[in-house]
XYZ file of C-alpha atoms in Angstrom:
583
model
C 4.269 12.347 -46.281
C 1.289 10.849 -44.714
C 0.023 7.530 -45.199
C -3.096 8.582 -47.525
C -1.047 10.745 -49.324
C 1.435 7.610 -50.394
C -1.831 5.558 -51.432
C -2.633 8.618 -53.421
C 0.700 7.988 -55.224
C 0.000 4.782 -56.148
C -3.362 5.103 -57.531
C -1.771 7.148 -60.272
C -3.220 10.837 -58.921
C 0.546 12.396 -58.483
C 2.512 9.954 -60.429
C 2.015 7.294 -63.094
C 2.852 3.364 -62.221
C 4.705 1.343 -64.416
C 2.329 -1.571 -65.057
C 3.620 -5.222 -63.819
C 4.073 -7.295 -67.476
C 3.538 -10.507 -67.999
C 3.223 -13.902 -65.469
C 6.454 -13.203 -64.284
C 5.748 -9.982 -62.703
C 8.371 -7.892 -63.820
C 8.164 -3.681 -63.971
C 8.684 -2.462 -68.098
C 11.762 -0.594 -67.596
C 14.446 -1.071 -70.158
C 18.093 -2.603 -67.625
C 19.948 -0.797 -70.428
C 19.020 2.481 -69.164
C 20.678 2.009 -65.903
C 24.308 2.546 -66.053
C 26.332 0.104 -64.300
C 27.650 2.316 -61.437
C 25.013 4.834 -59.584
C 24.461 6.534 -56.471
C 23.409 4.467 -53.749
C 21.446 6.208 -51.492
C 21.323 4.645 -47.552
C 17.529 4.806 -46.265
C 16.772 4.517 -42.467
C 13.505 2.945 -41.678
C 11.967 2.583 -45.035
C 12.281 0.172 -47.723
C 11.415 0.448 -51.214
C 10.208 -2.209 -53.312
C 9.408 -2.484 -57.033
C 6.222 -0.897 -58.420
C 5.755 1.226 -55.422
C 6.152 4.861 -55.417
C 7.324 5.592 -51.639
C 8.404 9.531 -50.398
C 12.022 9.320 -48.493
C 12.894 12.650 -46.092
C 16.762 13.612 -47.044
C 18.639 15.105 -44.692
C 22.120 14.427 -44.262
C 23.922 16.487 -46.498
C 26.039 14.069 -48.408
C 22.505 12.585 -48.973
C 20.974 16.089 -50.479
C 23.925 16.261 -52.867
C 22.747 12.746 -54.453
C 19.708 13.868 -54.341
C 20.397 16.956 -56.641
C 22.798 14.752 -58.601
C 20.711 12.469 -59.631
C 17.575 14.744 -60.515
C 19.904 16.538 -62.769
C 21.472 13.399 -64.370
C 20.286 10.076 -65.408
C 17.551 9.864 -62.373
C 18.575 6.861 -61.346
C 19.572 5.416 -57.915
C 19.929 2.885 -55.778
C 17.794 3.023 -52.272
C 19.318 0.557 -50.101
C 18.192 -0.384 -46.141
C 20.699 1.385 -43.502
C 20.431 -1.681 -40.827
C 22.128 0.218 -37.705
C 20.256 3.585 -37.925
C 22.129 5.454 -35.180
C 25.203 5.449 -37.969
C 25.468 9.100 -39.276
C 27.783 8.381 -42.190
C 27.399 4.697 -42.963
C 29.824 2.692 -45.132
C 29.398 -0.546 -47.047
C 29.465 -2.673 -43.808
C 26.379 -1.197 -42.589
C 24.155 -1.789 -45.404
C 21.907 -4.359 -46.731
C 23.972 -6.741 -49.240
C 20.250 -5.948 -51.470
C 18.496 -2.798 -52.149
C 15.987 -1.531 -55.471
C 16.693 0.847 -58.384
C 14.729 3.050 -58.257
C 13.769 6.538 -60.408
C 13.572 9.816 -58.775
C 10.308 11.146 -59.325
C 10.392 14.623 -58.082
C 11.989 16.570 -54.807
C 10.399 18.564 -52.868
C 12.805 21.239 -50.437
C 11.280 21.237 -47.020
C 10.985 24.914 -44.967
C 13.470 22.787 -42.571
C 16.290 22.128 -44.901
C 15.586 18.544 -45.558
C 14.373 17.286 -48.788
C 11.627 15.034 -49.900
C 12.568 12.452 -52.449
C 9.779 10.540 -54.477
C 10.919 7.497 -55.393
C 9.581 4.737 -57.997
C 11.140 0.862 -57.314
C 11.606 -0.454 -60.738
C 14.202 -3.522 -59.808
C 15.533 -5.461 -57.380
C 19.621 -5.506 -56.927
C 22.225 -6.755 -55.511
C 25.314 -4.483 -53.931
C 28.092 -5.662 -55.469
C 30.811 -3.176 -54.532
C 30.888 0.417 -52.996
C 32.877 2.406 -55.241
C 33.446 5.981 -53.892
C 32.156 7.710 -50.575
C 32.634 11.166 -51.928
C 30.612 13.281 -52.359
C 28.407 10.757 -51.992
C 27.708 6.681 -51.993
C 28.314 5.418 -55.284
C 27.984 1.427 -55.798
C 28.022 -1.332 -58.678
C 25.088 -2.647 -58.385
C 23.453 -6.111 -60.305
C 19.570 -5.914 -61.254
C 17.785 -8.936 -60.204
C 14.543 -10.161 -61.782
C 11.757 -11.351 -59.454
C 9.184 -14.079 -60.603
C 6.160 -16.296 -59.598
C 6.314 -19.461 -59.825
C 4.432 -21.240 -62.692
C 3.011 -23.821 -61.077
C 1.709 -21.237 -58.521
C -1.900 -22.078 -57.523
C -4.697 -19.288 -58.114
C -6.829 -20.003 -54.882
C -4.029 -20.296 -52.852
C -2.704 -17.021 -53.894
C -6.091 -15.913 -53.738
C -6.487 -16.793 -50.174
C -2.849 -15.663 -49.889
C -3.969 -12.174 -51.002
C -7.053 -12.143 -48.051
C -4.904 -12.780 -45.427
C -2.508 -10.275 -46.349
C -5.232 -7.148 -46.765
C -6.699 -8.606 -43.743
C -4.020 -8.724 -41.065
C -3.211 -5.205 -43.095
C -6.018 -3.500 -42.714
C -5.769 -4.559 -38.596
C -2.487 -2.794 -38.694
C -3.490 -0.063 -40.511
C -6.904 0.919 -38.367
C -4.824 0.918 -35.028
C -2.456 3.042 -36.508
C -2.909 6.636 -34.993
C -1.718 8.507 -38.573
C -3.438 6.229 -41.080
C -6.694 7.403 -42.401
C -9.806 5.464 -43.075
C -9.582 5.331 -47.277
C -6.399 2.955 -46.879
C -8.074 -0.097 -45.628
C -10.457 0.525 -48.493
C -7.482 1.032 -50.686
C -5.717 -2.100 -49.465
C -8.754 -3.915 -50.760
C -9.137 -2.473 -54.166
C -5.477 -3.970 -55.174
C -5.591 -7.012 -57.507
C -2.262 -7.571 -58.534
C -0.768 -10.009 -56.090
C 2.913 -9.152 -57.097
C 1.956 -5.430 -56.729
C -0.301 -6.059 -53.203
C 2.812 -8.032 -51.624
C 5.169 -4.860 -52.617
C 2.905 -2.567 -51.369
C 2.468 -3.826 -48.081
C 6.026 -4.616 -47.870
C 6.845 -1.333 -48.577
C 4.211 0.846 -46.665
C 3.043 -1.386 -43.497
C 5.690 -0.109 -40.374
C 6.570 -3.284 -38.268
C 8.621 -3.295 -35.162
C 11.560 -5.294 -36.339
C 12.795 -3.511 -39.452
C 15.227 -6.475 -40.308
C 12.677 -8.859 -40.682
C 11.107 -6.513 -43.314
C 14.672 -5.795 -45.185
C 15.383 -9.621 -45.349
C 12.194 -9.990 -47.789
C 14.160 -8.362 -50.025
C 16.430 -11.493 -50.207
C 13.241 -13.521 -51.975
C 13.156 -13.153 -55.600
C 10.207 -15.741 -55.321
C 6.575 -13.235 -54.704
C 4.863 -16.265 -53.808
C 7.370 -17.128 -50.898
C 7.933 -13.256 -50.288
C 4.273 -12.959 -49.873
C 3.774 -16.254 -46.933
C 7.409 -14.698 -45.348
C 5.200 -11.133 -45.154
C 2.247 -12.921 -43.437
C 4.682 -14.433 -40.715
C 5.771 -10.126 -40.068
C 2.307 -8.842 -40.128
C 1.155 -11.729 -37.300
C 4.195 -11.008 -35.214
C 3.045 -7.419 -35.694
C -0.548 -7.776 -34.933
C 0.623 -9.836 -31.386
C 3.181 -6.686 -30.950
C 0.256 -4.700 -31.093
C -1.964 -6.281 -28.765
C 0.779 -6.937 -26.446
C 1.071 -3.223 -26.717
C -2.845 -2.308 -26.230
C -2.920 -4.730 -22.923
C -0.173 -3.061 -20.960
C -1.544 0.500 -22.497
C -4.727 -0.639 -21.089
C -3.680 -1.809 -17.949
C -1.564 1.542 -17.437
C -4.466 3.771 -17.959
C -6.871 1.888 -15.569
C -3.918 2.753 -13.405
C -3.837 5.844 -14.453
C -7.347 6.991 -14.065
C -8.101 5.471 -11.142
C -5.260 7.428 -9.291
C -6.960 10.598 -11.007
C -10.263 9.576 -10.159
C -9.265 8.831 -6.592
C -7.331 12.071 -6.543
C -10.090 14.403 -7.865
C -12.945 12.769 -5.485
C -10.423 13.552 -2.621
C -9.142 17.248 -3.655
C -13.404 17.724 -4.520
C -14.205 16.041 -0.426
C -11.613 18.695 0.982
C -13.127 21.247 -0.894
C -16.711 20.302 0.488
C -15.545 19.859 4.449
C -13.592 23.170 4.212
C -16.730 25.180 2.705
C -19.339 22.776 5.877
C -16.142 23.910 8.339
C -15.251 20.237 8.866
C -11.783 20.607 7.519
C -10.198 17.284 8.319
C -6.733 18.177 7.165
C -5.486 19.896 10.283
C -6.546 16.729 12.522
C -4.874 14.429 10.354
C -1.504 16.320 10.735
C -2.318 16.531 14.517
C -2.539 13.055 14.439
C 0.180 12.371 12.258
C 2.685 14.452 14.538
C 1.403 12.792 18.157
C 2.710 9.483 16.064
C 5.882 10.920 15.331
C 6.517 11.784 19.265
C 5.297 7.903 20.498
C 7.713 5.186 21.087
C 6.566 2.753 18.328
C 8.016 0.009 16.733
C 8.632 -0.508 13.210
C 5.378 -2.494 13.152
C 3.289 -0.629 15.120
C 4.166 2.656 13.197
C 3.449 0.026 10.166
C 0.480 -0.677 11.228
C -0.618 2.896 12.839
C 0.471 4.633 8.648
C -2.219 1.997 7.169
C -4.830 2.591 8.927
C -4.341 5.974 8.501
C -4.472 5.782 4.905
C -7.611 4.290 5.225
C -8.982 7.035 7.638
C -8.616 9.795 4.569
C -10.247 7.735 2.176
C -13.304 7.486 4.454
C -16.120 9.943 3.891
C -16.275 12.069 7.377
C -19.988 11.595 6.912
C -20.156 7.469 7.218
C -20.314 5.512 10.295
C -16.825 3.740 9.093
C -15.351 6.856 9.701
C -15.889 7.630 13.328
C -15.181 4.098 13.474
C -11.182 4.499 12.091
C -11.176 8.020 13.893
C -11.671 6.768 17.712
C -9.963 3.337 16.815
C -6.638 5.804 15.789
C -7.191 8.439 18.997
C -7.326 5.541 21.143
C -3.929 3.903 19.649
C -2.665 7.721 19.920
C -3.666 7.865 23.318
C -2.555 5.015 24.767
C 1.023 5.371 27.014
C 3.406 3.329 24.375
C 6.627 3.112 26.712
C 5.933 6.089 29.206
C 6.477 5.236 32.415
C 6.351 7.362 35.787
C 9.230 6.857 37.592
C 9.077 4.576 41.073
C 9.771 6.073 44.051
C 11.650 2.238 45.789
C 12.363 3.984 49.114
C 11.147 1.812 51.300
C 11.015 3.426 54.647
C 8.576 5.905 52.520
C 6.415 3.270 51.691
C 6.413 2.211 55.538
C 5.175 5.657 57.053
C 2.670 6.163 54.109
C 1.444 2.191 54.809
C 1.061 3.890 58.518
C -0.565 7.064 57.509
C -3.062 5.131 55.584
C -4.011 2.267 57.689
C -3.958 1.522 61.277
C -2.617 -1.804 62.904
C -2.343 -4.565 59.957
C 1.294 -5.381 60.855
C 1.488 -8.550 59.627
C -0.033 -7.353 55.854
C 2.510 -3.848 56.120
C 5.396 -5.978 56.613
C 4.513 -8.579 53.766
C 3.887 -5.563 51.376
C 6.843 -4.253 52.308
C 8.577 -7.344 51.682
C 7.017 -7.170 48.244
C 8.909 -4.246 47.475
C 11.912 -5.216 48.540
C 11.925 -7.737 46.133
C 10.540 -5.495 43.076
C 13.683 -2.903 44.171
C 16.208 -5.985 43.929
C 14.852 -7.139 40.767
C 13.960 -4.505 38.902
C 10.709 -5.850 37.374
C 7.320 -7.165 37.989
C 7.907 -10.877 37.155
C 6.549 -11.809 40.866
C 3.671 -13.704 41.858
C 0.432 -10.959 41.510
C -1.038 -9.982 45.649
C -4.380 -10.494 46.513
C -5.409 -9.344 49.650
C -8.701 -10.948 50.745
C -10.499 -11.059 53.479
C -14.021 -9.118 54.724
C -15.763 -6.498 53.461
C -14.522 -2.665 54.852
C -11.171 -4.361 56.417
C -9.357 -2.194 53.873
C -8.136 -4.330 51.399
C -8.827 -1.885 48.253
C -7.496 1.369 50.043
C -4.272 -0.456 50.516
C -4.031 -1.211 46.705
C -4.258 2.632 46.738
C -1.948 3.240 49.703
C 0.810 1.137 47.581
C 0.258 3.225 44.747
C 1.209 6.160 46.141
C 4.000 4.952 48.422
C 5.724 4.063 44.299
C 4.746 7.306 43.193
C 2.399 5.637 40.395
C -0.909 6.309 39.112
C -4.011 4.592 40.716
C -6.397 2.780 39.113
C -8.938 0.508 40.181
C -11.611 -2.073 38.080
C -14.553 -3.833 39.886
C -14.845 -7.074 38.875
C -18.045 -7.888 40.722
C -20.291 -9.776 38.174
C -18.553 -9.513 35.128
C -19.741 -12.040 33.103
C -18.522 -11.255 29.509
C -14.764 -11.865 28.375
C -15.318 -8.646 26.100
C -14.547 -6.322 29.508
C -11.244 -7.799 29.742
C -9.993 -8.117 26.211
C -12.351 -5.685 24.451
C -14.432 -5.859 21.451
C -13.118 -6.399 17.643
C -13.196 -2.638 16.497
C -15.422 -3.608 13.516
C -18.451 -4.306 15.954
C -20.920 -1.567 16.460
C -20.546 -0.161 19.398
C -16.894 -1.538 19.951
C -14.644 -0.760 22.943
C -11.537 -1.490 24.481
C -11.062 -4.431 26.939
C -10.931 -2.235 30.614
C -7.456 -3.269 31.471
C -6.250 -1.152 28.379
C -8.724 1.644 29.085
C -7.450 2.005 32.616
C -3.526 2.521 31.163
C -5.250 4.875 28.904
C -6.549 7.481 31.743
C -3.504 6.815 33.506
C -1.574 7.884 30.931
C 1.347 5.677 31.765
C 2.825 2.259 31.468
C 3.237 1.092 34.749
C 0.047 2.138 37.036
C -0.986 0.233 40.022
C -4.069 -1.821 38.951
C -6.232 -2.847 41.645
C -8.614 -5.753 40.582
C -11.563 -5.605 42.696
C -13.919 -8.650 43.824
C -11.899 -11.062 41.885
C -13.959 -13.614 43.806
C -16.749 -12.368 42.186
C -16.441 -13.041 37.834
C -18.899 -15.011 36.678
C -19.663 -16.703 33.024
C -22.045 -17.250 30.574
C -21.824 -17.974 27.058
C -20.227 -14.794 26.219
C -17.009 -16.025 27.839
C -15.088 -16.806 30.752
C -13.690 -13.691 32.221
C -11.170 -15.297 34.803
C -9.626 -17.302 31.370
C -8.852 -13.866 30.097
C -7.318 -12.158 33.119
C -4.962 -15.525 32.855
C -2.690 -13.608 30.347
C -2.696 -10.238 32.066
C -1.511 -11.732 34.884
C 0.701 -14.037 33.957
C 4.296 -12.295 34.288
C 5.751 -14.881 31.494
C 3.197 -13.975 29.057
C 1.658 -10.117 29.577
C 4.307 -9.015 27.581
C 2.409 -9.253 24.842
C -1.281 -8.790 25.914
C -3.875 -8.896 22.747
C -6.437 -6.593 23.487
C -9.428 -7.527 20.694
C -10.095 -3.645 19.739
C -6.062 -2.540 19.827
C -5.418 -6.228 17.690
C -1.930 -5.105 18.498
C 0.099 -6.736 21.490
C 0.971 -4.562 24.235
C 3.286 -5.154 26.881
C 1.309 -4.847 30.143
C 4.770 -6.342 32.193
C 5.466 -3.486 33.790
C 2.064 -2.964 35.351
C 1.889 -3.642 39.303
C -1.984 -5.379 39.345
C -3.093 -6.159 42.971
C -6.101 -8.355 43.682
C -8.833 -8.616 46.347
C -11.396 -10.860 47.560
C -13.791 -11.696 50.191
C -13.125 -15.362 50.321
C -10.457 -17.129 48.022
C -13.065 -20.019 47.763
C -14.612 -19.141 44.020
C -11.369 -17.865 42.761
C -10.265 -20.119 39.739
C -7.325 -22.711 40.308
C -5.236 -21.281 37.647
C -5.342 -18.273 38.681
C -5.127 -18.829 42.148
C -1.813 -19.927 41.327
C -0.470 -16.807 39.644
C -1.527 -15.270 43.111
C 0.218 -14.632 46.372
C -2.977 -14.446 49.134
C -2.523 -12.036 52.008
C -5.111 -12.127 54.789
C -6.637 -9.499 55.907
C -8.599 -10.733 58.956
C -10.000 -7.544 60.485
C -9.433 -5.104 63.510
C -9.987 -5.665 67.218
C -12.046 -3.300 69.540
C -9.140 -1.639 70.399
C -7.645 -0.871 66.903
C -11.307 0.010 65.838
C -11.251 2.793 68.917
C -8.083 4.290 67.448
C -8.939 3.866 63.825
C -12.311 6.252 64.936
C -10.257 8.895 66.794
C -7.429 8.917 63.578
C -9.768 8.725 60.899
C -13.210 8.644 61.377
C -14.570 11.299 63.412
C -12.282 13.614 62.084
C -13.379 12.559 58.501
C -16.980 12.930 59.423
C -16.302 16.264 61.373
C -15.253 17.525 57.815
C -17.902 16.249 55.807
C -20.326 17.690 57.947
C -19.037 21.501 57.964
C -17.916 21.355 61.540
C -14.565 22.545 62.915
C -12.605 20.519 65.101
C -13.064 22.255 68.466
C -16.381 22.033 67.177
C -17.297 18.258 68.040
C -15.894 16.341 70.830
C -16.260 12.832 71.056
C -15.222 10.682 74.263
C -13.370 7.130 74.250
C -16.452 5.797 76.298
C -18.487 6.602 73.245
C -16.637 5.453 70.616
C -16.593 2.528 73.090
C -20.013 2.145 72.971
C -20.597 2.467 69.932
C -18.401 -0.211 68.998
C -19.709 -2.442 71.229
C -23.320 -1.933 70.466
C -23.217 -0.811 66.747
C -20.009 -1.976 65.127
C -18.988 -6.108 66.392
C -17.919 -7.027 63.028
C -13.950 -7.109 62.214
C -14.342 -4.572 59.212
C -14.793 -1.059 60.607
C -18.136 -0.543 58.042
C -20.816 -0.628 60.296
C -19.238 1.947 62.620
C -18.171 4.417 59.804
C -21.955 4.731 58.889
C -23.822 2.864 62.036
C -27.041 2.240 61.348
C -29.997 4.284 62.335
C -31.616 2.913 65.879
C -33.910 4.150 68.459
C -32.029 2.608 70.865
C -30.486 4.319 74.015
């Protein structure tokens, strides 16, 4: 029975009250009329106190036959508080030592085979001894009379009374069940014995044994201040409750908001043909094949996250989406493998570049060692000396003597640290230091890197370039090179970088000293007359269209032309002489 339909009862519409007599509070009911032994019937999370009227559901069976037992007899019975509700067939141990008498009222048989019991509290009692379990409880029971006290003060009880509809009526409204008319019942009670049984009676609180030990005060005036202390705990159970339900469904709704926006966003980009879903996966299975760390992979899932919550439309987006192809792209732990024969690297040193003995046979040296070793963790070459002696096309000549990818970065007037170790990603415009874009089109860990000019960095107040190529170079630290757009260290150790340089002069001190210098002086007239039958003429016979029985060039020209056109030590000038009248 609902709420409304229980404050119904107790305004008289169903069944009549017994009116409260006299100061002391007590129902009119003759004791006489309740014999000495009756049916004691075990409630589970309800009490009934006197001068209520309060509907119980029956529906354990020895419970129906009391039920019909005591409609048909004297109507009498005793409703006493089951404390440990998951008991099915309770005994004396698991009941209140106090109950009420109460009068059955009228039963009601429910389509589901339980029964509803109106009951009417007319006394408390006192259990004094169960006296049969079959067919059902049967108890002695001792009426007990409750009183206020005489000395009781009227505007104490008065304010009593407010507090008690008040923190009421705040249970009551955030009850989901209760209807409106009860607060305004709640407030239309007058009686202060019959207010303090009512509430008792019909308010649900959390802890049911705190409600069951006001039965123990015969005293209304202390039962009512021991009810205030259950309806605050109540009230603070409640908003404890509303805070985490609160907190749960902004939870809640902002998952479903987030989750509708991005099921509504796929919807859109598959209907403009700018389904994102299929690159994602792409993107998400290239991850799957790289040799990550734990933290990388960490790091790599996050930002990924954030890429999908991105609208494909902002600039954020392209942002995340080349920041994430360029970690994707990027040779994690793929390495070509080096081809250490060093009698290959001889005869391609040979192919490549005529005379230079002395600079072959330190290279070569430098091999040796990276063969014994194993690693790079040897002092970085620089081969410097004039322009056009070949210094660059050696880097290149090395390269493919290991079998390793080429790559080569002119440092010529690089003023800004921001080419070396890239730009933070957030930046408009952002890009990758060039160290880490040259691994990228190699596509592998351990290219030769040829740093051209190094002679030549400059600074301004955008940075010191030469600082930054300190840690790239450095075999203790490169290890863990910080590249500001990857903001993830990557191990640049196994990278062979290879310096050159007109003069050695401007280079900085400290890294001067992570260098090994290798001169490269030049070529004498007679190496520059073989490097032009080798290389030259044949190179410009093929530029040119021509066969090679086609053009025939003597000694005593290439002589001449040496001697007149070409005096410097670099073999430049007579690769492209320059244009004379002269005969």
């Amino acid at each position: 029975m609902k709420l409304n339909d229980m404050i119904g009862a107790q305004a008289g519409v169903e069944v009549n009250i017994m009116p409260v007599v006299g100061d002391a509070g007590s129902l009119n009911f003759n004791p006489a009329e309740i014999p000495p032994t009756i049916p004691l019937l075990p409630l589970r999370n309800a009490i009934v106190f006197p001068g209520t009227v309060f509907p119980v559901t029956v529906g354990r069976e020895k419970s129906i036959k009391l039920v019909g037992a005591v409609e048909g007899g004297s109507g009498w019975l005793a409703a006493v508080p089951q404390m440990d509700v998951a008991v099915e067939d309770p005994t004396e141990s698991d009941l209140a030592p106090r109950g009420t008498v109460c009068k059955l009222i009228k039963t009601l048989e429910m389509p589901d085979g339980t029964v509803t019991a109106i009951l009417q509290g007319a006394s408390l009692c006192r259990v004094e001894e169960v006296v049969s379990y079959d067919p059902y409880i049967t108890a002695r029971v001792t009426c007990l009379e409750e009183f206020m006290p005489k000395d009781a003060d009227e505007r104490e009880l008065h304010v009593l009374a407010e507090s008690l509809k008040e923190k009421s009526a705040t249970i009551v409204k955030t009850s989901s069940f209760a209807p409106k008319e009860a607060v305004g019942a709640l407030r239309s009670i007058d009686n202060f014995h019959f207010l303090v049984n009512f509430i008792a009676t019909t308010i649900e609180t959390e802890n049911f044994s705190e409600r069951a030990a006001l039965l123990d005060i015969e005293n209304i005036y202390l039962r009512g201040l021991e009810l205030l202390k259950v309806l605050d705990t109540q009230i603070q159970l409640i908003q404890i409750k509303q805070e985490i339900n609160q907190k749960v469904k902004t939870d809640i709704d902002q998952q479903q908001r987030e989750y509708y926006l991005n099921n509504q966003l796929r919807t859109i980009q598959e209907e403009l043909g700018m389904d994102e879903g299929e690159e994602m996966e792409k993107m998400r299975r290239r991850a799957d094949e790289k040799k990550w760390s734990k933290e990388v992979r960490a790091i790599f899932d996050k930002e990924m996250s954030r890429l999908e919550k991105f609208n494909p439309t902002s600039p954020d987006y392209s942002i995340q989406l080349n920041f994430l192809q360029f970690m994707l792209d990027l040779p994690w732990g793929e390495m070509s493998d080096d081809n250490l024969d060093l009698k290959n690297a001889q005869n391609v040193l040979d192919e490549d570049h005529f005379g230079l003995e002395q600079v072959k046979e330190r290279i070569i040296e430098y091999l040796a060692v990276l063969k014994l070793k194993g690693n790079m963790k040897s002092p970085i070459l620089c081969l410097w000396g004039p322009p056009g002696v070949g210094k660059t096309s050696l880097g290149k000549s090395i390269a493919r003597a290991l079998g390793r990818k080429y790559i080569r970065i002119s440092l010529g007037g690089m003023h800004d640290e921001a080419e070396i170790r890239g730009h933070r990603k957030t930046y408009v415009g952002a890009l990758p230091g060039r160290i880490l874009s040259g691994i990228q089109r190699a596509g592998t860990s351990n290219p030769v890197i040829v740093l051209d000019e190094i002679d030549k960095l400059s600074q301004d107040f955008k940075g010191d370039p030469s600082s930054a190529l300190l840690e790239a170079l450095d075999p203790e630290q490169n290890n863990t090179f910080h590249d500001n757009y990857l903001d993830i260290d990557y191990d640049l150790s196994n990278v062979l970088f290879i310096t050159t340089a007109n003069g050695i002069g401007t280079i900085q001190p400290a890294l001067k000293d992570r260098m090994e210098m290798i001169n490269v002086s030049g070529y004498l007239a007679e190496e520059k007359l073989q490097i032009a039958k080798m290389y030259l003429v044949p190179k410009q016979t093929r530029e040119h269209g021509l066969k090679a029985d086609e053009l025939s060039i003597s000694d005593d020209a290439l002589k001449e032309i040496i001697d007149k056109w070409a005096r410097s030590t670099s073999v430049n000038t007579l690769a492209s002489p320059p244009h004379s009248t002269t005969t």
